Amino acid sequence: MQDSRTGRQLTLRHGAHEAVVVELGAALRSYTAGGRAVIDGFAAQDPVTGGRGQILVPWPNRIRDGRYVWEGRELQLPLTEPAAGNAIHGLLRWVPWRVAEEGADRAVLDVELRPQPGYPFHLGVRAEYALGGHGLEVAVTARNLGPDPAPYGFGQHPYVMAGTASVDEAVLTLPARTRLVTDGRGLPVAAEPVAGTEYDLRAPRAVGALRLDTPFGDLERDADGRAVVRLAHPSGALGTDVWLGPGADWVQLYTGDTLPPGERRRAVAVEPMTCPPDAFRSGTGLVGLAPGAHHTVRWGITPWGR
């Protein structure tokens, strides 16, 4: 299917699972399981709003003033969040990716990120989506095609649902020991333990009136090395897990309170990230990608119950 806004629509199916990936930004447009909406996506004919399903490369989240220093060189990115004076969510959200492979339950898209003002580095980026009996797995690989080391970070922006009309009713579990306190520009100013605060979600808890646009770190992982964020229906009968593989050491949760009125608090954006906001300036979690080197991160969505 061809759509003038988001390009080709790649439909993946496996049993009762169906996901759609689009050419524009290699974004995850929709995911259903047994007819239930697993993510709050967007229609084929609609523009992408709120970063829904988008891949955030070569940095997730925000960079203060769009300005950073890399290997002694001062660099200035375009301010793509002008009201807050930030560069936000990377450089590949609004470019078409090439469909490299397309199968019944798997799709691979790739793109070259050419040197440009503020990011004079050359990357090749590949996104693989695979749908199976345990849900959707995503692998994103960046390779440095240029002659110089490049700063790099990854994130992605799915809005997760668990069969409730609003997130207030949903039950959230987040295995994070630390959160970053942010200022009015969404930039971190301090780190603090979640213990004893309303941000301690290590035990299941209804979202209620909690407003989140919050980075979390120090994630607890299972025996497979995965950190699992769970959004469940209050009945406990169904829910959606987002797992973060090794290297995805940070996660941003966003309850959508600043979205347009009809879109607010319908879902929780669970954003796997390799680094926190402003990592190009702080260096926290930032990957220095050497010439010829590559970096891969894996994450996925597992719907469960009926």
PDB file of C-alpha atoms in Angstrom:
ATOM      1  CA  MET A   1       0.000   0.000   0.000  1.00  0.00           C
ATOM      2  CA  GLN A   2       1.302   3.463  -0.940  1.00  0.00           C
ATOM      3  CA  ASP A   3       0.453   6.485   1.183  1.00  0.00           C
ATOM      4  CA  SER A   4       1.536  10.014   0.384  1.00  0.00           C
ATOM      5  CA  ARG A   5       2.391  10.806   4.006  1.00  0.00           C
ATOM      6  CA  THR A   6       4.365   7.811   5.251  1.00  0.00           C
ATOM      7  CA  GLY A   7       5.293   5.869   2.101  1.00  0.00           C
ATOM      8  CA  ARG A   8       5.029   2.107   1.776  1.00  0.00           C
ATOM      9  CA  GLN A   9       3.071   0.220   4.405  1.00  0.00           C
ATOM     10  CA  LEU A  10       4.732  -3.097   5.291  1.00  0.00           C
ATOM     11  CA  THR A  11       2.297  -5.488   6.945  1.00  0.00           C
ATOM     12  CA  LEU A  12       3.747  -8.321   9.041  1.00  0.00           C
ATOM     13  CA  ARG A  13       1.589 -11.223  10.245  1.00  0.00           C
ATOM     14  CA  HIS A  14       2.184 -14.176  12.517  1.00  0.00           C
ATOM     15  CA  GLY A  15      -0.837 -16.068  13.814  1.00  0.00           C
ATOM     16  CA  ALA A  16      -3.108 -13.568  15.555  1.00  0.00           C
ATOM     17  CA  HIS A  17      -0.411 -10.867  15.537  1.00  0.00           C
ATOM     18  CA  GLU A  18      -0.269  -8.096  12.932  1.00  0.00           C
ATOM     19  CA  ALA A  19       2.119  -5.137  12.763  1.00  0.00           C
ATOM     20  CA  VAL A  20       2.572  -2.397  10.184  1.00  0.00           C
ATOM     21  CA  VAL A  21       5.865  -0.613   9.565  1.00  0.00           C
ATOM     22  CA  VAL A  22       6.088   2.421   7.294  1.00  0.00           C
ATOM     23  CA  GLU A  23       8.790   3.659   4.956  1.00  0.00           C
ATOM     24  CA  LEU A  24       8.944   7.138   6.519  1.00  0.00           C
ATOM     25  CA  GLY A  25      11.423   6.927   9.374  1.00  0.00           C
ATOM     26  CA  ALA A  26      10.972   3.105   9.500  1.00  0.00           C
ATOM     27  CA  ALA A  27       8.314   3.827  12.122  1.00  0.00           C
ATOM     28  CA  LEU A  28       6.075   1.221  13.757  1.00  0.00           C
ATOM     29  CA  ARG A  29       2.598   2.381  12.728  1.00  0.00           C
ATOM     30  CA  SER A  30       0.387  -0.240  14.372  1.00  0.00           C
ATOM     31  CA  TYR A  31       0.405  -3.534  16.235  1.00  0.00           C
ATOM     32  CA  THR A  32      -2.593  -5.689  17.109  1.00  0.00           C
ATOM     33  CA  ALA A  33      -2.869  -9.120  18.715  1.00  0.00           C
ATOM     34  CA  GLY A  34      -6.101 -11.068  18.445  1.00  0.00           C
ATOM     35  CA  GLY A  35      -7.789  -7.866  17.318  1.00  0.00           C
ATOM     36  CA  ARG A  36      -6.625  -5.908  20.388  1.00  0.00           C
ATOM     37  CA  ALA A  37      -4.649  -2.729  19.876  1.00  0.00           C
ATOM     38  CA  VAL A  38      -1.248  -3.246  21.495  1.00  0.00           C
ATOM     39  CA  ILE A  39       0.056   0.233  20.653  1.00  0.00           C
ATOM     40  CA  ASP A  40      -1.657   3.559  20.051  1.00  0.00           C
ATOM     41  CA  GLY A  41      -0.401   4.193  16.535  1.00  0.00           C
ATOM     42  CA  PHE A  42      -1.708   6.173  13.604  1.00  0.00           C
ATOM     43  CA  ALA A  43      -3.820   5.533  10.506  1.00  0.00           C
ATOM     44  CA  ALA A  44      -2.217   5.000   7.126  1.00  0.00           C
ATOM     45  CA  GLN A  45      -3.500   8.310   5.778  1.00  0.00           C
ATOM     46  CA  ASP A  46      -2.579  10.336   8.870  1.00  0.00           C
ATOM     47  CA  PRO A  47       0.640  12.190   9.712  1.00  0.00           C
ATOM     48  CA  VAL A  48       2.835  10.927  12.524  1.00  0.00           C
ATOM     49  CA  THR A  49       2.159  12.877  15.715  1.00  0.00           C
ATOM     50  CA  GLY A  50       3.788  12.739  19.128  1.00  0.00           C
ATOM     51  CA  GLY A  51       6.713  10.700  17.773  1.00  0.00           C
ATOM     52  CA  ARG A  52       4.489   7.607  17.534  1.00  0.00           C
ATOM     53  CA  GLY A  53       6.567   4.515  16.781  1.00  0.00           C
ATOM     54  CA  GLN A  54       9.484   6.539  15.445  1.00  0.00           C
ATOM     55  CA  ILE A  55      13.158   5.540  15.578  1.00  0.00           C
ATOM     56  CA  LEU A  56      15.292   8.157  17.330  1.00  0.00           C
ATOM     57  CA  VAL A  57      18.811   8.139  15.855  1.00  0.00           C
ATOM     58  CA  PRO A  58      21.582   9.286  16.267  1.00  0.00           C
ATOM     59  CA  TRP A  59      20.264  10.503  19.620  1.00  0.00           C
ATOM     60  CA  PRO A  60      17.049   9.997  21.569  1.00  0.00           C
ATOM     61  CA  ASN A  61      15.294  12.722  23.517  1.00  0.00           C
ATOM     62  CA  ARG A  62      16.790  16.222  23.793  1.00  0.00           C
ATOM     63  CA  ILE A  63      20.075  18.096  23.464  1.00  0.00           C
ATOM     64  CA  ARG A  64      20.202  21.425  25.299  1.00  0.00           C
ATOM     65  CA  ASP A  65      20.474  24.340  22.838  1.00  0.00           C
ATOM     66  CA  GLY A  66      21.367  21.766  20.145  1.00  0.00           C
ATOM     67  CA  ARG A  67      24.993  22.455  21.058  1.00  0.00           C
ATOM     68  CA  TYR A  68      27.675  19.968  22.048  1.00  0.00           C
ATOM     69  CA  VAL A  69      31.415  19.370  21.903  1.00  0.00           C
ATOM     70  CA  TRP A  70      32.849  16.245  20.296  1.00  0.00           C
ATOM     71  CA  GLU A  71      36.585  15.544  20.285  1.00  0.00           C
ATOM     72  CA  GLY A  72      37.315  19.202  20.910  1.00  0.00           C
ATOM     73  CA  ARG A  73      35.025  20.463  18.154  1.00  0.00           C
ATOM     74  CA  GLU A  74      31.990  22.624  18.934  1.00  0.00           C
ATOM     75  CA  LEU A  75      28.937  21.584  16.920  1.00  0.00           C
ATOM     76  CA  GLN A  76      25.494  23.152  16.539  1.00  0.00           C
ATOM     77  CA  LEU A  77      22.390  21.169  15.547  1.00  0.00           C
ATOM     78  CA  PRO A  78      19.136  22.681  14.248  1.00  0.00           C
ATOM     79  CA  LEU A  79      16.670  23.396  17.070  1.00  0.00           C
ATOM     80  CA  THR A  80      13.856  21.007  16.224  1.00  0.00           C
ATOM     81  CA  GLU A  81      12.031  21.758  19.472  1.00  0.00           C
ATOM     82  CA  PRO A  82      12.272  25.550  19.069  1.00  0.00           C
ATOM     83  CA  ALA A  83       9.923  26.556  21.887  1.00  0.00           C
ATOM     84  CA  ALA A  84      12.223  24.821  24.386  1.00  0.00           C
ATOM     85  CA  GLY A  85      15.438  25.548  22.531  1.00  0.00           C
ATOM     86  CA  ASN A  86      16.340  21.886  22.072  1.00  0.00           C
ATOM     87  CA  ALA A  87      17.376  19.521  19.315  1.00  0.00           C
ATOM     88  CA  ILE A  88      15.045  16.548  19.744  1.00  0.00           C
ATOM     89  CA  HIS A  89      14.852  12.894  18.699  1.00  0.00           C
ATOM     90  CA  GLY A  90      17.602  12.654  16.106  1.00  0.00           C
ATOM     91  CA  LEU A  91      17.750  13.162  12.359  1.00  0.00           C
ATOM     92  CA  LEU A  92      16.014  10.211  10.709  1.00  0.00           C
ATOM     93  CA  ARG A  93      12.345  10.533  11.700  1.00  0.00           C
ATOM     94  CA  TRP A  94      11.272  12.416   8.594  1.00  0.00           C
ATOM     95  CA  VAL A  95      13.309  10.744   5.852  1.00  0.00           C
ATOM     96  CA  PRO A  96      12.269   7.707   3.799  1.00  0.00           C
ATOM     97  CA  TRP A  97      14.127   4.491   4.557  1.00  0.00           C
ATOM     98  CA  ARG A  98      14.808   1.873   1.886  1.00  0.00           C
ATOM     99  CA  VAL A  99      13.000  -1.442   2.125  1.00  0.00           C
ATOM    100  CA  ALA A 100      15.864  -3.944   2.036  1.00  0.00           C
ATOM    101  CA  GLU A 101      13.893  -7.119   2.836  1.00  0.00           C
ATOM    102  CA  GLU A 102      10.186  -7.855   3.093  1.00  0.00           C
ATOM    103  CA  GLY A 103       8.591 -11.119   4.190  1.00  0.00           C
ATOM    104  CA  ALA A 104       5.381 -12.391   5.727  1.00  0.00           C
ATOM    105  CA  ASP A 105       6.534 -11.781   9.299  1.00  0.00           C
ATOM    106  CA  ARG A 106       9.765  -9.816   8.876  1.00  0.00           C
ATOM    107  CA  ALA A 107      10.887  -6.538   7.337  1.00  0.00           C
ATOM    108  CA  VAL A 108      14.262  -4.827   7.121  1.00  0.00           C
ATOM    109  CA  LEU A 109      14.709  -1.162   6.264  1.00  0.00           C
ATOM    110  CA  ASP A 110      17.915   0.824   5.973  1.00  0.00           C
ATOM    111  CA  VAL A 111      19.093   4.378   5.402  1.00  0.00           C
ATOM    112  CA  GLU A 112      22.283   6.399   5.167  1.00  0.00           C
ATOM    113  CA  LEU A 113      22.727   9.375   7.431  1.00  0.00           C
ATOM    114  CA  ARG A 114      25.015  11.711   5.512  1.00  0.00           C
ATOM    115  CA  PRO A 115      27.259  14.356   7.096  1.00  0.00           C
ATOM    116  CA  GLN A 116      25.342  17.569   7.698  1.00  0.00           C
ATOM    117  CA  PRO A 117      25.472  20.751   9.802  1.00  0.00           C
ATOM    118  CA  GLY A 118      25.731  19.822  13.475  1.00  0.00           C
ATOM    119  CA  TYR A 119      26.368  16.138  12.751  1.00  0.00           C
ATOM    120  CA  PRO A 120      29.271  15.841  10.278  1.00  0.00           C
ATOM    121  CA  PHE A 121      29.382  12.037  10.462  1.00  0.00           C
ATOM    122  CA  HIS A 122      28.368   9.286   8.051  1.00  0.00           C
ATOM    123  CA  LEU A 123      26.274   6.392   9.373  1.00  0.00           C
ATOM    124  CA  GLY A 124      24.439   3.477   7.840  1.00  0.00           C
ATOM    125  CA  VAL A 125      21.405   2.466   9.912  1.00  0.00           C
ATOM    126  CA  ARG A 126      19.413  -0.748   9.607  1.00  0.00           C
ATOM    127  CA  ALA A 127      16.115  -1.596  11.358  1.00  0.00           C
ATOM    128  CA  GLU A 128      14.798  -5.145  11.495  1.00  0.00           C
ATOM    129  CA  TYR A 129      11.260  -5.965  12.632  1.00  0.00           C
ATOM    130  CA  ALA A 130      10.364  -9.609  13.256  1.00  0.00           C
ATOM    131  CA  LEU A 131       6.952 -10.836  14.386  1.00  0.00           C
ATOM    132  CA  GLY A 132       6.595 -14.190  16.127  1.00  0.00           C
ATOM    133  CA  GLY A 133       4.586 -16.122  18.657  1.00  0.00           C
ATOM    134  CA  HIS A 134       6.098 -14.116  21.520  1.00  0.00           C
ATOM    135  CA  GLY A 135       5.402 -10.759  19.915  1.00  0.00           C
ATOM    136  CA  LEU A 136       7.450  -8.203  18.043  1.00  0.00           C
ATOM    137  CA  GLU A 137      11.244  -7.962  18.182  1.00  0.00           C
ATOM    138  CA  VAL A 138      13.117  -4.918  16.878  1.00  0.00           C
ATOM    139  CA  ALA A 139      16.860  -4.717  16.194  1.00  0.00           C
ATOM    140  CA  VAL A 140      18.477  -1.437  15.148  1.00  0.00           C
ATOM    141  CA  THR A 141      22.094  -1.391  13.988  1.00  0.00           C
ATOM    142  CA  ALA A 142      24.215   1.658  13.205  1.00  0.00           C
ATOM    143  CA  ARG A 143      27.547   1.401  11.390  1.00  0.00           C
ATOM    144  CA  ASN A 144      30.063   4.218  11.109  1.00  0.00           C
ATOM    145  CA  LEU A 145      30.807   4.625   7.398  1.00  0.00           C
ATOM    146  CA  GLY A 146      32.966   7.699   7.839  1.00  0.00           C
ATOM    147  CA  PRO A 147      36.629   8.348   8.692  1.00  0.00           C
ATOM    148  CA  ASP A 148      36.041   9.841  12.167  1.00  0.00           C
ATOM    149  CA  PRO A 149      34.576   8.556  15.444  1.00  0.00           C
ATOM    150  CA  ALA A 150      30.913   9.543  15.786  1.00  0.00           C
ATOM    151  CA  PRO A 151      28.700  10.163  18.839  1.00  0.00           C
ATOM    152  CA  TYR A 152      25.696   7.857  18.802  1.00  0.00           C
ATOM    153  CA  GLY A 153      22.579   6.977  20.743  1.00  0.00           C
ATOM    154  CA  PHE A 154      19.366   5.125  19.972  1.00  0.00           C
ATOM    155  CA  GLY A 155      15.764   5.312  21.092  1.00  0.00           C
ATOM    156  CA  GLN A 156      12.282   4.397  19.865  1.00  0.00           C
ATOM    157  CA  HIS A 157       8.876   5.805  20.741  1.00  0.00           C
ATOM    158  CA  PRO A 158       5.964   3.289  20.906  1.00  0.00           C
ATOM    159  CA  TYR A 159       2.796   4.175  22.832  1.00  0.00           C
ATOM    160  CA  VAL A 160       1.693   1.043  24.678  1.00  0.00           C
ATOM    161  CA  MET A 161      -1.893   0.074  25.535  1.00  0.00           C
ATOM    162  CA  ALA A 162      -3.464  -2.574  27.787  1.00  0.00           C
ATOM    163  CA  GLY A 163      -7.161  -2.583  26.922  1.00  0.00           C
ATOM    164  CA  THR A 164      -8.152   0.422  29.056  1.00  0.00           C
ATOM    165  CA  ALA A 165      -9.857   3.615  27.890  1.00  0.00           C
ATOM    166  CA  SER A 166      -7.186   5.727  29.579  1.00  0.00           C
ATOM    167  CA  VAL A 167      -3.839   5.104  31.231  1.00  0.00           C
ATOM    168  CA  ASP A 168      -5.295   6.145  34.597  1.00  0.00           C
ATOM    169  CA  GLU A 169      -6.902   2.703  34.940  1.00  0.00           C
ATOM    170  CA  ALA A 170      -3.873   0.725  33.755  1.00  0.00           C
ATOM    171  CA  VAL A 171      -1.441  -0.984  36.133  1.00  0.00           C
ATOM    172  CA  LEU A 172       2.209  -0.119  35.526  1.00  0.00           C
ATOM    173  CA  THR A 173       5.363  -1.969  36.566  1.00  0.00           C
ATOM    174  CA  LEU A 174       8.781  -0.444  35.904  1.00  0.00           C
ATOM    175  CA  PRO A 175      11.987  -2.126  37.170  1.00  0.00           C
ATOM    176  CA  ALA A 176      13.967   1.101  37.625  1.00  0.00           C
ATOM    177  CA  ARG A 177      15.850   2.213  40.727  1.00  0.00           C
ATOM    178  CA  THR A 178      16.641   5.744  39.560  1.00  0.00           C
ATOM    179  CA  ARG A 179      14.861   8.582  37.813  1.00  0.00           C
ATOM    180  CA  LEU A 180      16.195  11.794  36.338  1.00  0.00           C
ATOM    181  CA  VAL A 181      14.657  15.027  37.553  1.00  0.00           C
ATOM    182  CA  THR A 182      14.060  17.302  34.560  1.00  0.00           C
ATOM    183  CA  ASP A 183      13.520  21.018  34.141  1.00  0.00           C
ATOM    184  CA  GLY A 184      10.837  22.827  32.161  1.00  0.00           C
ATOM    185  CA  ARG A 185      12.735  22.084  28.941  1.00  0.00           C
ATOM    186  CA  GLY A 186      12.682  18.327  29.571  1.00  0.00           C
ATOM    187  CA  LEU A 187      16.403  18.283  30.358  1.00  0.00           C
ATOM    188  CA  PRO A 188      17.939  16.429  33.327  1.00  0.00           C
ATOM    189  CA  VAL A 189      19.149  18.460  36.277  1.00  0.00           C
ATOM    190  CA  ALA A 190      19.607  15.706  38.884  1.00  0.00           C
ATOM    191  CA  ALA A 191      19.305  11.974  39.504  1.00  0.00           C
ATOM    192  CA  GLU A 192      17.517  10.534  42.503  1.00  0.00           C
ATOM    193  CA  PRO A 193      16.528   7.095  43.804  1.00  0.00           C
ATOM    194  CA  VAL A 194      12.876   6.243  43.251  1.00  0.00           C
ATOM    195  CA  ALA A 195      12.554   4.527  46.636  1.00  0.00           C
ATOM    196  CA  GLY A 196      10.017   6.307  48.803  1.00  0.00           C
ATOM    197  CA  THR A 197       8.696   8.487  45.956  1.00  0.00           C
ATOM    198  CA  GLU A 198       5.666   8.355  43.674  1.00  0.00           C
ATOM    199  CA  TYR A 199       8.045   7.252  40.912  1.00  0.00           C
ATOM    200  CA  ASP A 200       8.778   3.906  42.554  1.00  0.00           C
ATOM    201  CA  LEU A 201       6.955   1.581  40.173  1.00  0.00           C
ATOM    202  CA  ARG A 202       8.924  -1.566  40.891  1.00  0.00           C
ATOM    203  CA  ALA A 203       5.755  -3.137  42.294  1.00  0.00           C
ATOM    204  CA  PRO A 204       2.605  -3.063  40.115  1.00  0.00           C
ATOM    205  CA  ARG A 205       0.592   0.094  40.665  1.00  0.00           C
ATOM    206  CA  ALA A 206      -2.311   1.851  38.954  1.00  0.00           C
ATOM    207  CA  VAL A 207      -1.120   4.880  37.004  1.00  0.00           C
ATOM    208  CA  GLY A 208      -3.953   6.981  38.414  1.00  0.00           C
ATOM    209  CA  ALA A 209      -3.218  10.706  38.200  1.00  0.00           C
ATOM    210  CA  LEU A 210       0.557  10.230  37.890  1.00  0.00           C
ATOM    211  CA  ARG A 211       1.964  12.420  35.117  1.00  0.00           C
ATOM    212  CA  LEU A 212       5.094  11.082  33.488  1.00  0.00           C
ATOM    213  CA  ASP A 213       7.535  12.507  30.996  1.00  0.00           C
ATOM    214  CA  THR A 214      10.400  11.015  32.899  1.00  0.00           C
ATOM    215  CA  PRO A 215      13.691   9.235  32.165  1.00  0.00           C
ATOM    216  CA  PHE A 216      14.538   6.218  34.316  1.00  0.00           C
ATOM    217  CA  GLY A 217      17.757   4.275  34.697  1.00  0.00           C
ATOM    218  CA  ASP A 218      19.517   1.688  36.856  1.00  0.00           C
ATOM    219  CA  LEU A 219      17.193  -0.962  35.446  1.00  0.00           C
ATOM    220  CA  GLU A 220      16.732  -4.357  37.052  1.00  0.00           C
ATOM    221  CA  ARG A 221      17.081  -7.196  34.531  1.00  0.00           C
ATOM    222  CA  ASP A 222      15.917 -10.792  34.331  1.00  0.00           C
ATOM    223  CA  ALA A 223      18.010 -13.901  33.711  1.00  0.00           C
ATOM    224  CA  ASP A 224      17.974 -13.181  29.970  1.00  0.00           C
ATOM    225  CA  GLY A 225      19.423  -9.719  30.498  1.00  0.00           C
ATOM    226  CA  ARG A 226      16.150  -7.988  29.718  1.00  0.00           C
ATOM    227  CA  ALA A 227      14.462  -5.187  31.630  1.00  0.00           C
ATOM    228  CA  VAL A 228      10.679  -5.529  31.294  1.00  0.00           C
ATOM    229  CA  VAL A 229       8.181  -2.686  31.589  1.00  0.00           C
ATOM    230  CA  ARG A 230       4.611  -3.973  32.026  1.00  0.00           C
ATOM    231  CA  LEU A 231       1.305  -2.195  31.413  1.00  0.00           C
ATOM    232  CA  ALA A 232      -1.629  -4.358  32.514  1.00  0.00           C
ATOM    233  CA  HIS A 233      -5.399  -4.206  32.541  1.00  0.00           C
ATOM    234  CA  PRO A 234      -6.707  -3.773  36.120  1.00  0.00           C
ATOM    235  CA  SER A 235      -8.383  -7.192  35.851  1.00  0.00           C
ATOM    236  CA  GLY A 236      -4.958  -8.777  35.408  1.00  0.00           C
ATOM    237  CA  ALA A 237      -6.330 -10.706  32.448  1.00  0.00           C
ATOM    238  CA  LEU A 238      -4.258  -9.026  29.771  1.00  0.00           C
ATOM    239  CA  GLY A 239      -1.442  -6.604  29.257  1.00  0.00           C
ATOM    240  CA  THR A 240       1.579  -5.559  27.254  1.00  0.00           C
ATOM    241  CA  ASP A 241       5.246  -5.987  28.114  1.00  0.00           C
ATOM    242  CA  VAL A 242       8.021  -3.901  26.587  1.00  0.00           C
ATOM    243  CA  TRP A 243      11.418  -5.524  27.021  1.00  0.00           C
ATOM    244  CA  LEU A 244      14.758  -3.776  26.684  1.00  0.00           C
ATOM    245  CA  GLY A 245      17.782  -5.805  25.699  1.00  0.00           C
ATOM    246  CA  PRO A 246      21.386  -5.240  26.821  1.00  0.00           C
ATOM    247  CA  GLY A 247      22.588  -1.758  25.958  1.00  0.00           C
ATOM    248  CA  ALA A 248      19.140  -0.216  26.286  1.00  0.00           C
ATOM    249  CA  ASP A 249      20.003   1.056  29.737  1.00  0.00           C
ATOM    250  CA  TRP A 250      17.464   3.858  29.957  1.00  0.00           C
ATOM    251  CA  VAL A 251      13.735   4.189  29.411  1.00  0.00           C
ATOM    252  CA  GLN A 252      11.530   7.259  29.158  1.00  0.00           C
ATOM    253  CA  LEU A 253       7.886   6.956  30.212  1.00  0.00           C
ATOM    254  CA  TYR A 254       5.397   9.518  28.917  1.00  0.00           C
ATOM    255  CA  THR A 255       1.703   9.558  29.771  1.00  0.00           C
ATOM    256  CA  GLY A 256       0.873  11.932  26.934  1.00  0.00           C
ATOM    257  CA  ASP A 257      -0.334  14.867  29.002  1.00  0.00           C
ATOM    258  CA  THR A 258       0.947  17.468  26.516  1.00  0.00           C
ATOM    259  CA  LEU A 259      -0.491  15.821  23.408  1.00  0.00           C
ATOM    260  CA  PRO A 260      -3.553  17.314  21.673  1.00  0.00           C
ATOM    261  CA  PRO A 261      -6.662  16.887  23.880  1.00  0.00           C
ATOM    262  CA  GLY A 262      -8.098  13.905  21.991  1.00  0.00           C
ATOM    263  CA  GLU A 263      -4.810  11.992  22.228  1.00  0.00           C
ATOM    264  CA  ARG A 264      -3.874  12.561  25.869  1.00  0.00           C
ATOM    265  CA  ARG A 265      -3.447   9.705  28.333  1.00  0.00           C
ATOM    266  CA  ARG A 266      -4.702   7.035  25.929  1.00  0.00           C
ATOM    267  CA  ALA A 267      -1.436   5.111  26.217  1.00  0.00           C
ATOM    268  CA  VAL A 268       1.971   5.192  27.873  1.00  0.00           C
ATOM    269  CA  ALA A 269       4.954   5.845  25.647  1.00  0.00           C
ATOM    270  CA  VAL A 270       7.595   3.354  26.772  1.00  0.00           C
ATOM    271  CA  GLU A 271      10.770   4.509  25.061  1.00  0.00           C
ATOM    272  CA  PRO A 272      13.836   2.244  25.156  1.00  0.00           C
ATOM    273  CA  MET A 273      17.009   4.347  25.025  1.00  0.00           C
ATOM    274  CA  THR A 274      20.726   3.665  25.074  1.00  0.00           C
ATOM    275  CA  CYS A 275      21.387   6.993  26.773  1.00  0.00           C
ATOM    276  CA  PRO A 276      19.438   9.607  28.727  1.00  0.00           C
ATOM    277  CA  PRO A 277      18.441  13.087  27.536  1.00  0.00           C
ATOM    278  CA  ASP A 278      21.314  15.482  26.792  1.00  0.00           C
ATOM    279  CA  ALA A 279      23.843  12.650  26.460  1.00  0.00           C
ATOM    280  CA  PHE A 280      25.710  14.464  23.670  1.00  0.00           C
ATOM    281  CA  ARG A 281      26.650  17.040  26.301  1.00  0.00           C
ATOM    282  CA  SER A 282      26.948  14.909  29.442  1.00  0.00           C
ATOM    283  CA  GLY A 283      28.480  11.826  27.800  1.00  0.00           C
ATOM    284  CA  THR A 284      26.292   9.553  29.948  1.00  0.00           C
ATOM    285  CA  GLY A 285      25.624   6.331  28.068  1.00  0.00           C
ATOM    286  CA  LEU A 286      26.911   7.859  24.840  1.00  0.00           C
ATOM    287  CA  VAL A 287      28.438   5.472  22.304  1.00  0.00           C
ATOM    288  CA  GLY A 288      31.618   6.576  20.565  1.00  0.00           C
ATOM    289  CA  LEU A 289      31.274   4.737  17.268  1.00  0.00           C
ATOM    290  CA  ALA A 290      34.717   4.163  15.757  1.00  0.00           C
ATOM    291  CA  PRO A 291      35.187   4.150  11.956  1.00  0.00           C
ATOM    292  CA  GLY A 292      33.917   0.838  10.610  1.00  0.00           C
ATOM    293  CA  ALA A 293      32.395  -0.169  13.960  1.00  0.00           C
ATOM    294  CA  HIS A 294      28.747  -1.044  14.468  1.00  0.00           C
ATOM    295  CA  HIS A 295      26.305  -0.946  17.370  1.00  0.00           C
ATOM    296  CA  THR A 296      23.129  -3.028  17.731  1.00  0.00           C
ATOM    297  CA  VAL A 297      20.357  -2.762  20.284  1.00  0.00           C
ATOM    298  CA  ARG A 298      17.319  -5.025  20.588  1.00  0.00           C
ATOM    299  CA  TRP A 299      13.960  -4.426  22.205  1.00  0.00           C
ATOM    300  CA  GLY A 300      10.473  -5.815  21.779  1.00  0.00           C
ATOM    301  CA  ILE A 301       6.794  -5.897  22.641  1.00  0.00           C
ATOM    302  CA  THR A 302       5.038  -8.942  24.079  1.00  0.00           C
ATOM    303  CA  PRO A 303       1.248  -8.797  24.435  1.00  0.00           C
ATOM    304  CA  TRP A 304      -0.268 -11.352  26.789  1.00  0.00           C
ATOM    305  CA  GLY A 305      -3.671 -12.566  28.006  1.00  0.00           C
ATOM    306  CA  ARG A 306      -7.072 -12.191  26.382  1.00  0.00           C
TER     307      ARG A 306
END
